[in-house]
């Protein structure tokens, strides 16, 4: 559910007409609904309410805007970060350090130092080399790193290959059969306190079965670790629950279905006592809370099809180009009837296409359109290809609106380059 609705013939973000935002700040621009973000944070936490003190750490990579993080922090969420930059954003947003988890397969020494210095809750370690380095960094600084071992449960998440992370051939995590030895090693290293295990098998999951299989394996691992005399007090179950992009497809499992599955499976763990569960949803919280608002630059009758050229492009929203995935596209002021159109951006790449032969309301030059479900992995994946300035972001809350990131100016974009004085 989201708060982008047609009222009196035009689309609103909560109580603000999208046309007013386009008028005020120009296009393309991402528009987020605070009400939708809050709702998703509450629905997810509600779905886990049968669990004891779960920690929900928002996957910052889905939408790292500091205003968005602040709002989610106010809803009680923590942050799952994968770089020092994301950690600093979470801290700048006022998310307490003891709700921050540092994930990622390639943490550098300076990132480890920064995490220890900030006193975050936990680092999820993904390899033996990383564990040894973290121990050295922690010992050097006289601090202790609480760690969870991220394991690779070798399950097929049945999602897009590029966002599948829990198969043996993926780069993520430690093979399950090596986890016990490495956990024991972690428990013996200076500067390290091994507190738990973690898994994250992929993103945009529409099937709970692979998650359930992974969670069962985690439960069995916890029992083996404890049987070996090791201490385990946290299990991080990752993120990954899918969201509906295409309204014509059957919906994904609901947060409530997911929460019930987690409760059932973890209750059946051989040794569940004293384990705090952690979660890292990203897309589920932010995806439907944002749209990319864009204007039709021109309509072009090609030899084979009709092209609608937007002022947004693959550099602003790369998901369709990168993954070949569907985003619903709606006119801000829909006209009656439907025509077939191919929706593209102005970038000089054939892959700069948002929709191919899509049946939608007739669009004309100057019309506003909303690319739906763009609140996660949207602005954060934007770039400046074709020297297009970084896209802006607006947050709407009821009838209030604020620019939470101005669109980069061409002056700012050009000022990043340096010309050596010997040229
Ligand atoms: C990307 C990622 C997430 C969030 O995934 P979603 O599909 O957005 O929920 C959570 N944890 C880790 C480790 C990730 O890399």
PDB file of C-alpha atoms in Angstrom, residues 48 51 67 141 179 218 353:
ATOM      1  CA  UNK A  48       7.455  -9.508  14.151  1.00  0.00           C
ATOM      2  CA  UNK A  51       9.264 -12.248  18.738  1.00  0.00           C
ATOM      3  CA  UNK A  67      16.052  12.544   5.941  1.00  0.00           C
ATOM      4  CA  UNK A 141      42.898   0.298  18.772  1.00  0.00           C
ATOM      5  CA  UNK A 179      31.379 -21.902   9.866  1.00  0.00           C
ATOM      6  CA  UNK A 218      20.963 -21.245  10.731  1.00  0.00           C
ATOM      7  CA  UNK A 353      14.490   2.056 -21.847  1.00  0.00           C
TER       8      UNK A 353
END
